[in-house]
Amino acid sequence: MVAQENVIEIRNLSKVYRDFWGRKKVQAVKSLSLDVKRGEVFGLLGPNGSGKTTTIKMLLGLLFPTSGEIRILGRNAADVQKNEKIGYLPEESYLYKFLNADETLDFYGRLFKIPARERAERADRLIKTVGLDVARRRQLKEYSKGMTRRIGLAQALINNPDLVLLDEPTSGLDPIGTREMKDLILQLRDEGKTVVLCSHQLADVQDVSDRIAVLFQGELKVLGEVEQLLELRNETEIRTGHLSDEAVDEVKAVLAKHTSENSTFQRPRADLEQLFLRTVRESGERPGRRFTAEEMAATQPTEGNNDDSAPSADADTEDNPG
Amino acid sequence: MEYELEPFNWLLAIGRWGSVTGAIALIAVAIAFVASVRLGPSGLTYFSQGLTDFIRDLLSMSPTRVLAVARLTLKEAIRRKALVVFVVFAVLLMFAGWFMTSGNNRADISVGVQIWFLLTAISWLILPAAMFLSCWSIPEDIRTRSLHTVVTKPIRRIEVVLGRIVGFGGVLAVVVIVMGFAGYIWIQRQVPANIKEQLKCRIPVYGDLIFKDRMGGLAKQGINTGDVWDYRSYIEGNTRARAIWLFNDFDENMLSDVDGDGRGDQLNLESRFESFRTIKGSADSVEQGLEAQFTLVKNVREEAFSVFGFSPEFRQFSTELLAGQFQNASTSLSEIASSITDGAEVLEPSDCKYFYEASRVAIVNMNYLGEGLDEIKDGFEDAGRAANLIKTKDDTAAFDNFSKTCARLSELLAEHSDHLLEVMPRLEVSLPNVRVTEYHKGQDQVPIDRTLTFTADYESLARFLASTITEQNEAKKLVSGESLTEDLARQLADTAGMSILNSELLVDVLQEELDAEILVAQDSMLSMANKISWINYFDQLVRSERLTSQDPEGWRLTADIYDDLVFRNTLRIEVACMNDQMFIGMARPDLFIRLPDNPFAVGYSKALLCTILMLVLVVVIGVTASTIVKGPVALFLTFGVFVIGQVFHGFMSDILAGQIESSGMISSGVLILQQRNPMAGVDVSRQTQNIIESADNVSTSLLYGASRVIPDFGLYSQSAKYVENGFDVPWSTSMLPAILTFFGFLIPCVLLGAAFLKFRELEAK
Ligand SMILES: Nc1ncnc2c1ncn2[C@@H]1O[C@H](COP(=O)(O)OP(=O)(O)OP(=O)(O)O)[C@@H](O)[C@H]1O
Ligand SMILES: [Mg+2]
């Protein structure tokens, strides 16, 4: 595979919510441009109200962009045919509460015109996958939050989609559920599918995402590969077997001059939580600016060495678009 | 009730539907265009994309997905206990049954009231459910966002709308059917056994109604007794006034087969006349009612030639033709022809116009009379055409030409007079008088045997004798040797069904004629010395009263309703009032041919079907409204449309058709404010009046628009009225318009709903 094709292309996307009289209420997304490549897991992050859900809804054609363009699976957002290959787990599971799990999957399966036998097989498999086997005949109105989440996930996968959009998939899930969800996302990626997810569980996003974007008040603040973004360039971490105190002293002495073959040398990683907090803080202080991976990495604060003014040192690296 | 008698003109309706829907579609597209262009340059792309997308959605609709949504809807209705309606209904029926029977034990509480109660209960109980369900479902789906999960599947928005409609429609249909079934059993138990035969579906065949005034002239309406002028017209008793029903598509199947031999042998008429008295009379006579006489009339000459009488100059010609005096008519015509050549200037171009029209009518009617008339038809054709060319009084050439063709026609009439007399009969069969019960006391049934016996008048007697004698003569049964067959009187009495007294009289007369050598017996056949036609011969005999009946009963002849009395598929029934100074009032539906009844279940199911259609139409409107506004607003809209369509639609159409005097909405308002009467007009300046008038024009156009986009819900309750009144629900005047109206609204509503749902954001606002 030479160049990875884009499953989603967003160009200059903006969304203004208006009230009944057409007056502007809030600009939820501002001039957003990003691509999602086939086969990757893409994390969309941002504080509450930063426009993640709005973006996803525009991708699905539930909301109409105020301006800008969207291509999704090579089609228009308004084109229903794209939905054949898309699975969507809404922010909260908006399902029909009077149906039970089986009926729910059967209903959505029918919308894809999946033949009866296959529909039943898939439903059965998915219900087992999401662990609802015991509750499959109970109406959804009796489900707990996590159970509703699980059936929501199952319905998103009923059509064996190429692109899965998950809006806060782990909210409400127990730790095991969260673990399973992560495994599932990785499994989907291994099957060559593309996953876009929004989540506030940063550790989870960090575990599964290939790339992330951070939105803040509708603006794209950070975009890049997780690996790169979390790299700490101005530090080196050495990992080796157990050393005695003397040995440590010795190593320190030696390190002052040269390196040892047995030791591993790598840049230490910050965790995503730190990146996130940092982005939000920076964005709040200096609005209208976008940060590059290098910039974020170079100024990544470490415990005990918190230097808030660091990024300002090379503030000219990249200009904020638009 | 008022019955709809005119068959629904569905071609016209579909055409009108097409233009209205097309106009609405164009307006919608135009609005969309303007709205998207306002967005800036990219708007045009949005517009074209939206339009192609919408059309693509239409073309890729899938029943699977529609049914999936419909199933969902059905499940929802069941799980959400919408079926509580059933229980309410059952309870209501129980109460009603208890009230209606034990209340005062009146068995005579009419069957109609019970049917009315049942059908009304069914539709009005379900109606609120239909409105609530349909107006709430989509807004609720949007509010709870469950629609988000649905529309992010490959389902088209139009499938969501249609699926909802089908689903609710299905629910309602099931409810109506179950209730209807329960109701059917209820009504069967409810109606006492002795009046159970009132549970039936009569199938009426209505005719056209015209009148003859007291002088015998044709008229569109009878007399106004100040009662309900528009509706019923009155005929005066003991005059030549007649009410004439023309059953234009009469066929043999309209005769009921009473004896079950597969051949119709009875004509069942049912009448319901109003009586009006100018003198009180005794209480007895009021109780007895008035007497009416029914006469079946076949008058081919009148059909063919009466129009000539419209022009004063040809009136005599027409009268002679009507009387069958073709020789005289020929003379009259040739006199007119020569007066034209004399330059006497008797004819106006308008007379010629009438002549032209009349000759068309004559030819059309003669086309039904079989062979041998080609020459005379050509004669009428030529004369008519020549008459039509006369445009001005001084076009001598045209008048000359007309004169020539008239002279020719006159010759032809003389030449063919015998044949014409033969093929153009006039036959009147009067039935024994019947009593007319008062209008509100029910119907009179008038069964008429297919074979009618009647006392012959001159013409029918001559015609009858001519045909009998010709028949016997051709069978060589009249003559043996040089004289009449022995025992001919008995033979004629047996074969032709005349009384022995009369047949003896006939034989005597024939013998006298033989003796006088007017008739000749030769070669086993009877023939005439001077070769005139038999019908003419007998006509002369009858008129010279040589054949006046010896039997006190007169010459009793028989006629077959279908074979003898129907001309051009038309059966003509004239009704006369027999009481001096009394009047009988009638309207078109007051006399009809009653075909064999259908079982009650047939009309009842049709009424239920109409109820279902009505409820589903409500659902259609509710669902459409709910795609753009929230539940309560949608409910309000739907309810409004329903009420207007149910109560005011007929009124609107009447105003538009000019049947109700209306001086326009606004000027009426001004009139009321100024407390003036409509004749006086509004008291304002000329200018204000102009303004009011143009405003009224606008309001009339709005009214027209409203009457086109609001369905006529009255159509659906009408079907119930038929059943209440013991009629079957007619197909062409009731079922067809109900069904077409339904689809006429379904299609644009679904499209509109789909467009609303597609081009709006699915966020609760
Ligand atoms: N239907 C709506 N009408 C008006 N404003 C809205 C609507 N939906 C969202 N918004 C606003 O748009 C902005 C973005 O909301 P959005 O739901 O996209 O945020 P989010 O990133 O998904 O947040 P969260 O993490 O809380 O889910 C917010 O300011 C929100 O108030
Ligand atoms: Mg969100």
Coordinates of N, CA, C and O in Angstrom, one line a residue, chain A residues 15 17-20 57 60-68 76 78-81 83-84 86 88 90-91 93-96 98-100 103 106-108 110-113 139 141 155-156 158, chain B residues 46 49 53 56-57 60-65 67-69 71-73 75-76 79-81 141 144-157 164 757-763 765:
Chain A
K15 N -19.7 25.2 12.1 CA -21.1 25.0 12.4 C -21.5 26.1 13.4 O -20.9 26.2 14.4
Y17 N -24.8 27.1 15.5 CA -26.1 26.8 15.9 C -26.9 28.0 16.0 O -26.5 29.0 16.5
R18 N -28.1 28.0 15.4 CA -29.0 29.1 15.4 C -30.3 28.8 16.1 O -30.7 27.6 16.2
D19 N -31.0 29.8 16.6 CA -32.3 29.6 17.2 C -33.3 29.6 16.2 O -33.1 29.8 15.0
F20 N -34.6 29.5 16.6 CA -35.7 29.4 15.6 C -35.7 30.6 14.7 O -36.1 30.5 13.5
K57 N -21.8 14.5 14.1 CA -23.2 14.5 13.5 C -23.2 15.1 12.1 O -24.0 14.8 11.3
L60 N -22.2 12.6 9.7 CA -23.3 11.6 9.4 C -24.5 12.3 8.7 O -25.4 11.6 8.4
G61 N -24.4 13.6 8.5 CA -25.5 14.2 7.8 C -26.7 14.5 8.7 O -27.8 14.9 8.3
L62 N -26.5 14.4 10.1 CA -27.6 14.7 11.0 C -27.7 16.2 11.1 O -28.8 16.7 11.4
L63 N -26.6 16.9 11.0 CA -26.6 18.3 11.1 C -26.0 18.8 9.7 O -25.2 18.1 9.1
F64 N -26.4 19.9 9.3 CA -25.8 20.5 8.1 C -24.7 21.5 8.4 O -25.0 22.4 9.2
P65 N -23.6 21.4 7.8 CA -22.5 22.4 8.0 C -22.9 23.8 7.7 O -23.7 24.0 6.7
T66 N -22.5 24.8 8.4 CA -22.7 26.1 8.1 C -21.9 26.5 6.9 O -22.3 27.2 6.0
S67 N -20.6 26.0 6.9 CA -19.8 26.1 5.7 C -18.8 25.0 5.8 O -18.6 24.3 6.8
G68 N -18.0 24.9 4.7 CA -17.0 23.8 4.6 C -17.5 22.6 3.9 O -18.7 22.5 3.6
N76 N -20.8 12.4 -0.2 CA -21.3 13.5 0.5 C -21.9 13.1 1.9 O -22.4 12.0 2.0
A78 N -24.5 14.1 3.1 CA -26.0 14.0 3.0 C -26.5 12.8 2.3 O -27.7 12.5 2.2
D79 N -25.5 12.0 1.7 CA -25.9 10.9 0.9 C -26.1 9.7 1.8 O -25.2 9.2 2.5
V80 N -27.3 9.1 1.8 CA -27.6 8.0 2.7 C -26.8 6.8 2.3 O -26.6 5.9 3.2
Q81 N -26.4 6.7 1.1 CA -25.7 5.4 0.7 C -24.4 5.2 1.5 O -24.0 4.0 1.7
N83 N -24.1 5.3 4.5 CA -24.4 4.7 5.7 C -24.3 3.2 5.7 O -24.3 2.5 6.7
E84 N -24.4 2.6 4.4 CA -24.2 1.2 4.3 C -23.0 0.6 5.0 O -23.0 -0.5 5.5
I86 N -21.2 2.3 7.4 CA -20.8 3.1 8.6 C -21.5 2.5 9.8 O -22.7 2.1 9.7
Y88 N -22.4 3.6 13.8 CA -22.4 4.8 14.6 C -23.0 4.5 16.0 O -24.1 4.0 16.2
P90 N -24.1 6.6 19.1 CA -24.3 7.9 19.5 C -23.8 8.2 21.0 O -23.5 7.2 21.7
E91 N -23.8 9.4 21.3 CA -23.3 9.8 22.6 C -24.0 9.1 23.8 O -23.4 8.6 24.7
S93 N -27.1 6.1 24.1 CA -27.7 5.2 23.2 C -29.2 5.5 22.9 O -30.0 5.4 23.8
Y94 N -29.4 6.1 21.8 CA -30.8 6.6 21.4 C -31.5 5.4 20.7 O -31.5 5.3 19.5
L95 N -32.1 4.5 21.5 CA -32.7 3.4 21.0 C -34.2 3.3 21.4 O -34.6 4.1 22.2
Y96 N -34.9 2.4 20.8 CA -36.3 2.3 21.1 C -36.4 1.4 22.4 O -36.1 0.2 22.4
F98 N -38.8 0.2 23.9 CA -39.8 -0.9 24.1 C -39.4 -2.2 23.4 O -40.1 -3.2 23.4
L99 N -38.2 -2.1 22.7 CA -37.8 -3.3 22.1 C -36.8 -4.1 23.0 O -36.2 -3.4 23.9
N100 N -36.6 -5.4 22.8 CA -35.6 -6.0 23.5 C -34.3 -6.1 22.7 O -34.3 -5.6 21.5
E103 N -34.7 -7.8 19.3 CA -35.6 -7.1 18.3 C -34.8 -5.8 17.8 O -35.0 -5.4 16.7
D106 N -32.5 -6.9 15.2 CA -33.2 -7.3 14.1 C -33.7 -6.1 13.3 O -33.6 -6.0 12.1
F107 N -34.3 -5.1 14.0 CA -34.8 -3.9 13.4 C -33.7 -3.2 12.6 O -33.9 -2.9 11.4
Y108 N -32.6 -2.9 13.2 CA -31.5 -2.2 12.5 C -31.0 -3.1 11.4 O -30.6 -2.5 10.3
R110 N -32.7 -5.1 9.5 CA -33.6 -4.9 8.4 C -33.3 -3.7 7.6 O -33.5 -3.6 6.4
L111 N -32.9 -2.6 8.3 CA -32.7 -1.4 7.6 C -31.5 -1.5 6.6 O -31.3 -0.8 5.7
F112 N -30.6 -2.5 6.9 CA -29.5 -2.8 6.0 C -29.9 -3.8 5.0 O -29.1 -4.3 4.2
K113 N -31.1 -4.3 5.0 CA -31.6 -5.4 4.2 C -30.7 -6.6 4.3 O -30.5 -7.3 3.3
Q139 N -36.8 -5.9 27.7 CA -36.9 -4.6 27.0 C -35.8 -3.6 27.5 O -35.4 -3.6 28.6
K141 N -35.9 -0.6 28.2 CA -36.2 0.3 29.2 C -35.8 -0.2 30.6 O -35.6 0.6 31.5
Q155 N -25.5 -2.6 17.9 CA -26.3 -2.1 16.7 C -25.4 -1.3 15.8 O -25.6 -1.4 14.6
A156 N -24.3 -0.7 16.3 CA -23.4 0.0 15.4 C -22.6 -1.0 14.6 O -22.1 -0.6 13.5
I158 N -23.8 -4.0 13.4 CA -24.7 -5.0 12.8 C -24.4 -5.1 11.3 O -24.6 -6.2 10.7
Chain B
Y46 N -25.8 23.3 -3.4 CA -26.6 22.6 -2.4 C -28.0 22.3 -3.0 O -28.5 21.2 -2.9
Q49 N -27.8 19.6 -5.6 CA -27.5 18.3 -4.9 C -28.7 17.8 -4.2 O -29.0 16.6 -4.2
D53 N -30.5 14.4 -4.9 CA -30.5 13.5 -3.8 C -31.9 13.0 -3.5 O -32.2 11.8 -3.3
R56 N -33.2 10.7 -6.1 CA -32.5 9.4 -6.0 C -33.1 8.6 -4.8 O -33.4 7.4 -5.0
D57 N -33.4 9.3 -3.7 CA -34.0 8.6 -2.6 C -35.3 8.0 -3.0 O -35.7 6.9 -2.6
S60 N -34.9 4.9 -5.0 CA -34.2 3.8 -4.4 C -35.0 3.3 -3.2 O -34.5 2.7 -2.3
M61 N -36.3 3.7 -3.1 CA -37.1 3.2 -2.0 C -37.2 1.7 -1.9 O -37.2 1.1 -2.9
S62 N -37.2 1.2 -0.7 CA -37.3 -0.2 -0.5 C -38.4 -0.6 0.4 O -38.5 -0.1 1.5
P63 N -39.2 -1.5 0.0 CA -40.3 -2.0 0.8 C -39.8 -2.6 2.1 O -40.5 -2.5 3.1
T64 N -38.7 -3.3 2.0 CA -38.1 -3.9 3.2 C -38.0 -2.9 4.4 O -38.4 -3.2 5.5
R65 N -37.4 -1.8 4.0 CA -37.2 -0.8 5.1 C -38.4 -0.1 5.5 O -38.6 0.1 6.7
L67 N -41.3 -1.5 5.6 CA -42.0 -2.5 6.4 C -41.3 -2.6 7.8 O -42.0 -2.8 8.8
A68 N -40.0 -2.5 7.8 CA -39.3 -2.5 9.1 C -39.8 -1.5 10.0 O -40.1 -1.7 11.2
V69 N -39.9 -0.2 9.5 CA -40.4 0.9 10.3 C -41.9 0.6 10.7 O -42.3 0.9 11.8
R71 N -43.4 -2.2 11.1 CA -43.4 -3.3 12.1 C -43.1 -2.7 13.5 O -43.7 -2.9 14.5
L72 N -42.1 -1.8 13.4 CA -41.6 -1.1 14.7 C -42.8 -0.3 15.3 O -43.1 -0.4 16.5
T73 N -43.5 0.4 14.3 CA -44.6 1.2 14.8 C -45.7 0.3 15.4 O -46.3 0.7 16.4
K75 N -45.4 -2.6 16.8 CA -44.9 -3.1 18.1 C -45.1 -2.0 19.1 O -45.5 -2.2 20.2
E76 N -44.7 -0.8 18.7 CA -44.8 0.3 19.7 C -46.2 0.5 20.2 O -46.5 0.7 21.4
R79 N -47.1 -2.3 22.5 CA -46.4 -2.3 23.8 C -46.8 -1.1 24.6 O -46.7 -1.1 25.8
R80 N -47.1 0.0 23.9 CA -47.5 1.2 24.6 C -49.0 1.3 25.0 O -49.5 2.3 25.3
K81 N -49.7 0.2 24.7 CA -51.1 0.0 25.2 C -52.0 1.0 24.5 O -53.0 1.5 25.1
D141 N -39.6 10.9 18.4 CA -38.3 10.3 17.9 C -37.2 11.3 17.8 O -36.0 11.0 18.0
T144 N -36.2 12.4 21.5 CA -35.4 11.4 22.2 C -34.2 11.0 21.4 O -33.4 10.2 21.8
R145 N -34.1 11.5 20.2 CA -33.0 11.3 19.2 C -32.9 9.8 18.8 O -31.9 9.4 18.2
S146 N -34.0 9.0 19.1 CA -33.9 7.7 18.6 C -33.9 7.7 17.1 O -33.4 6.7 16.4
L147 N -34.3 8.8 16.5 CA -34.3 8.9 15.0 C -32.9 9.0 14.5 O -32.6 8.6 13.4
H148 N -32.0 9.5 15.4 CA -30.6 9.6 14.9 C -30.0 8.2 14.6 O -29.3 8.0 13.6
T149 N -30.3 7.3 15.5 CA -29.8 5.9 15.3 C -30.4 5.3 14.0 O -29.7 4.6 13.3
V150 N -31.6 5.7 13.7 CA -32.3 5.1 12.6 C -31.8 5.8 11.3 O -31.4 5.0 10.4
V151 N -31.7 7.1 11.2 CA -31.4 7.7 9.9 C -29.9 7.6 9.6 O -29.5 8.0 8.6
T152 N -29.1 7.1 10.6 CA -27.7 6.9 10.2 C -27.5 5.5 9.6 O -26.4 5.1 9.4
K153 N -28.6 4.8 9.4 CA -28.6 3.6 8.7 C -29.0 4.0 7.2 O -29.5 5.1 7.0
P154 N -28.9 3.1 6.3 CA -29.2 3.5 4.9 C -30.7 3.7 4.6 O -31.1 3.7 3.5
I155 N -31.5 4.0 5.6 CA -32.9 4.3 5.4 C -33.1 5.7 4.8 O -32.4 6.6 5.2
R156 N -34.0 5.8 3.8 CA -34.3 7.1 3.2 C -35.3 7.8 4.1 O -36.2 7.1 4.7
R157 N -35.3 9.1 4.2 CA -36.2 9.8 5.0 C -37.7 9.5 4.6 O -38.6 9.4 5.4
R164 N -43.9 5.0 8.9 CA -44.8 5.4 10.0 C -46.3 5.3 9.6 O -47.1 4.9 10.3
L757 N -38.4 16.3 6.3 CA -37.5 15.5 7.2 C -36.1 15.5 6.7 O -35.1 15.4 7.4
K758 N -36.0 15.6 5.4 CA -34.6 15.5 4.8 C -33.9 16.8 4.9 O -32.7 16.8 5.1
F759 N -34.6 17.9 4.7 CA -33.9 19.2 4.6 C -34.0 19.9 5.9 O -33.9 21.2 6.0
R760 N -34.3 19.2 7.0 CA -34.2 19.9 8.3 C -33.2 19.2 9.1 O -32.9 18.0 8.9
E761 N -32.6 19.8 10.2 CA -31.7 19.1 11.0 C -32.5 18.4 12.1 O -33.5 19.0 12.6
L762 N -32.1 17.2 12.4 CA -32.9 16.4 13.4 C -32.5 16.8 14.8 O -32.2 15.9 15.6
E763 N -32.6 18.1 15.1 CA -32.3 18.4 16.5 C -33.6 19.0 17.1 O -34.3 19.8 16.4
K765 N -35.7 21.6 18.7 CA -35.5 23.0 18.8 C -36.5 23.6 19.8 O -37.5 23.0 20.0

